[in-house]
Amino acid sequence: PERLYFFDFRAGHGLDAFADELRTHLVGLIHRQEIFLMHLAGECINSRAPLSFFRNFVVEKDGEHRNKIDIKRRGVTPFVSFARVLALRHGIRETNTLARLNVLHEEGYLSDDLWSAARDAYEMQMQQRLVHQLYQIDSGIEPDNYIEPANLSELERKMLKDAFAVIDRLRAKLKSIFPVV
């Protein structure tokens, strides 16, 4: 998924028009490339939610991050990748994940229910990540993305599990669009 960030570029310096021209060119090219999009979708479909069959958190088993979940890689990234693949498929120029999800919904590519669930789950995880990192900064710790579920309240754990469960719904949507993956 890291190599897919290329499609989320924006102008950093100089004329924005150059970045806009490149985006127009790429969007026009990519949304017609079904095999390429199938490969991108396949990577999304293969990323599993960090929940076991019994809805327990799947955490790191050993090492520095034992009993923790990388909320960015395991939780947030599937939403980003899902939105990116569908945006590229439908020629949507947005690069922000929430903006992509919104346009996909407005243009009828996402149901009200899936859009609402994806938006809420994504925002909740981003908030959880930010709170975690702010706590680390306040404690003089280098911020990271590793959340320890045992340190969350019962409500926070339930909300995080619900957010992770949406990943399976996103995967199912991609499987319906790209059935051969």
mmCIF file of N, CA and C in Angstrom, residues 2 5 50 58-60 64-65 67-77 125-134 136 141-149 152 160 164:
data_model
loop_
_atom_site.group_PDB
_atom_site.id
_atom_site.type_symbol
_atom_site.label_atom_id
_atom_site.label_comp_id
_atom_site.label_asym_id
_atom_site.label_seq_id
_atom_site.Cartn_x
_atom_site.Cartn_y
_atom_site.Cartn_z
ATOM 1 N N GLU A 2 2.075 1.230 0.515
ATOM 2 C CA GLU A 2 2.883 2.449 0.560
ATOM 3 C C GLU A 2 3.143 3.017 -0.826
ATOM 4 N N TYR A 5 0.721 5.688 -2.378
ATOM 5 C CA TYR A 5 0.685 7.083 -1.968
ATOM 6 C C TYR A 5 1.058 8.015 -3.114
ATOM 7 N N PRO A 50 -7.842 -6.006 12.101
ATOM 8 C CA PRO A 50 -7.114 -6.600 13.237
ATOM 9 C C PRO A 50 -8.059 -7.137 14.320
ATOM 10 N N VAL A 58 -6.395 -8.365 17.305
ATOM 11 C CA VAL A 58 -5.187 -9.069 16.896
ATOM 12 C C VAL A 58 -4.046 -8.084 17.110
ATOM 13 N N VAL A 59 -3.198 -8.384 18.099
ATOM 14 C CA VAL A 59 -2.128 -7.482 18.494
ATOM 15 C C VAL A 59 -0.771 -8.083 18.139
ATOM 16 N N GLU A 60 0.259 -7.250 18.218
ATOM 17 C CA GLU A 60 1.627 -7.732 18.014
ATOM 18 C C GLU A 60 1.937 -8.746 19.108
ATOM 19 N N GLU A 64 9.022 -4.832 20.579
ATOM 20 C CA GLU A 64 8.828 -3.525 21.200
ATOM 21 C C GLU A 64 7.347 -3.139 21.327
ATOM 22 N N HIS A 65 6.525 -3.612 20.392
ATOM 23 C CA HIS A 65 5.118 -3.219 20.362
ATOM 24 C C HIS A 65 4.188 -4.365 20.765
ATOM 25 N N ASN A 67 1.493 -6.609 22.360
ATOM 26 C CA ASN A 67 0.140 -6.326 22.847
ATOM 27 C C ASN A 67 -0.429 -4.994 22.347
ATOM 28 N N LYS A 68 0.115 -4.497 21.246
ATOM 29 C CA LYS A 68 -0.356 -3.243 20.668
ATOM 30 C C LYS A 68 -0.773 -3.461 19.215
ATOM 31 N N ILE A 69 -1.537 -2.506 18.704
ATOM 32 C CA ILE A 69 -1.991 -2.515 17.310
ATOM 33 C C ILE A 69 -1.465 -1.260 16.638
ATOM 34 N N ASP A 70 -0.901 -1.411 15.459
ATOM 35 C CA ASP A 70 -0.516 -0.252 14.652
ATOM 36 C C ASP A 70 -1.799 0.275 14.000
ATOM 37 N N ILE A 71 -2.405 1.266 14.639
ATOM 38 C CA ILE A 71 -3.712 1.753 14.186
ATOM 39 C C ILE A 71 -3.643 2.399 12.800
ATOM 40 N N LYS A 72 -2.500 2.945 12.454
ATOM 41 C CA LYS A 72 -2.383 3.549 11.125
ATOM 42 C C LYS A 72 -2.348 2.460 10.055
ATOM 43 N N ARG A 73 -1.460 1.504 10.209
ATOM 44 C CA ARG A 73 -1.279 0.469 9.184
ATOM 45 C C ARG A 73 -2.446 -0.513 9.147
ATOM 46 N N ARG A 74 -2.913 -0.953 10.301
ATOM 47 C CA ARG A 74 -3.936 -2.001 10.358
ATOM 48 C C ARG A 74 -5.359 -1.458 10.368
ATOM 49 N N GLY A 75 -5.552 -0.206 10.815
ATOM 50 C CA GLY A 75 -6.895 0.349 10.936
ATOM 51 C C GLY A 75 -7.217 1.422 9.923
ATOM 52 N N VAL A 76 -6.380 2.438 9.828
ATOM 53 C CA VAL A 76 -6.664 3.594 8.971
ATOM 54 C C VAL A 76 -6.352 3.300 7.502
ATOM 55 N N THR A 77 -5.232 2.655 7.243
ATOM 56 C CA THR A 77 -4.791 2.430 5.863
ATOM 57 C C THR A 77 -5.817 1.701 4.998
ATOM 58 N N GLN A 125 -11.008 6.452 14.355
ATOM 59 C CA GLN A 125 -9.635 5.953 14.430
ATOM 60 C C GLN A 125 -8.621 7.098 14.385
ATOM 61 N N MET A 126 -8.889 8.075 13.541
ATOM 62 C CA MET A 126 -7.977 9.218 13.467
ATOM 63 C C MET A 126 -7.968 9.979 14.792
ATOM 64 N N GLN A 127 -9.119 10.099 15.417
ATOM 65 C CA GLN A 127 -9.194 10.757 16.722
ATOM 66 C C GLN A 127 -8.441 9.934 17.770
ATOM 67 N N GLN A 128 -8.637 8.635 17.766
ATOM 68 C CA GLN A 128 -7.952 7.757 18.722
ATOM 69 C C GLN A 128 -6.435 7.856 18.543
ATOM 70 N N ARG A 129 -6.008 7.890 17.306
ATOM 71 C CA ARG A 129 -4.580 8.015 16.991
ATOM 72 C C ARG A 129 -4.032 9.347 17.495
ATOM 73 N N LEU A 130 -4.758 10.430 17.263
ATOM 74 C CA LEU A 130 -4.327 11.758 17.690
ATOM 75 C C LEU A 130 -4.250 11.851 19.213
ATOM 76 N N VAL A 131 -5.271 11.354 19.904
ATOM 77 C CA VAL A 131 -5.271 11.369 21.371
ATOM 78 C C VAL A 131 -4.073 10.585 21.897
ATOM 79 N N HIS A 132 -3.823 9.427 21.310
ATOM 80 C CA HIS A 132 -2.673 8.597 21.698
ATOM 81 C C HIS A 132 -1.359 9.363 21.511
ATOM 82 N N GLN A 133 -1.200 10.001 20.372
ATOM 83 C CA GLN A 133 0.039 10.716 20.085
ATOM 84 C C GLN A 133 0.186 11.960 20.956
ATOM 85 N N LEU A 134 -0.897 12.660 21.233
ATOM 86 C CA LEU A 134 -0.822 13.826 22.128
ATOM 87 C C LEU A 134 -0.414 13.401 23.539
ATOM 88 N N GLN A 136 1.427 10.834 24.250
ATOM 89 C CA GLN A 136 2.849 10.511 24.179
ATOM 90 C C GLN A 136 3.699 11.777 24.202
ATOM 91 N N ILE A 141 7.376 11.228 25.190
ATOM 92 C CA ILE A 141 7.642 10.029 24.391
ATOM 93 C C ILE A 141 7.497 10.388 22.915
ATOM 94 N N GLU A 142 8.369 9.829 22.100
ATOM 95 C CA GLU A 142 8.274 10.015 20.648
ATOM 96 C C GLU A 142 6.939 9.418 20.173
ATOM 97 N N PRO A 143 6.080 10.202 19.511
ATOM 98 C CA PRO A 143 4.765 9.684 19.106
ATOM 99 C C PRO A 143 4.870 8.578 18.058
ATOM 100 N N ASP A 144 3.983 7.594 18.196
ATOM 101 C CA ASP A 144 3.904 6.504 17.230
ATOM 102 C C ASP A 144 2.436 6.166 16.983
ATOM 103 N N ASN A 145 2.188 5.089 16.296
ATOM 104 C CA ASN A 145 0.823 4.696 15.933
ATOM 105 C C ASN A 145 0.363 3.435 16.652
ATOM 106 N N TYR A 146 1.099 3.011 17.669
ATOM 107 C CA TYR A 146 0.811 1.748 18.347
ATOM 108 C C TYR A 146 -0.076 1.963 19.565
ATOM 109 N N ILE A 147 -1.308 1.514 19.446
ATOM 110 C CA ILE A 147 -2.299 1.659 20.513
ATOM 111 C C ILE A 147 -2.378 0.342 21.281
ATOM 112 N N GLU A 148 -2.422 0.430 22.589
ATOM 113 C CA GLU A 148 -2.579 -0.762 23.422
ATOM 114 C C GLU A 148 -4.041 -0.851 23.863
ATOM 115 N N PRO A 149 -4.782 -1.809 23.302
ATOM 116 C CA PRO A 149 -6.208 -1.909 23.629
ATOM 117 C C PRO A 149 -6.485 -2.021 25.129
ATOM 118 N N LEU A 152 -7.347 1.207 26.847
ATOM 119 C CA LEU A 152 -8.547 1.929 26.436
ATOM 120 C C LEU A 152 -9.701 1.589 27.376
ATOM 121 N N LEU A 160 -13.631 0.929 18.785
ATOM 122 C CA LEU A 160 -12.526 0.554 17.914
ATOM 123 C C LEU A 160 -12.836 -0.770 17.204
ATOM 124 N N PHE A 164 -13.079 -1.263 13.220
ATOM 125 C CA PHE A 164 -12.331 -2.287 12.491
ATOM 126 C C PHE A 164 -13.259 -3.203 11.704
#
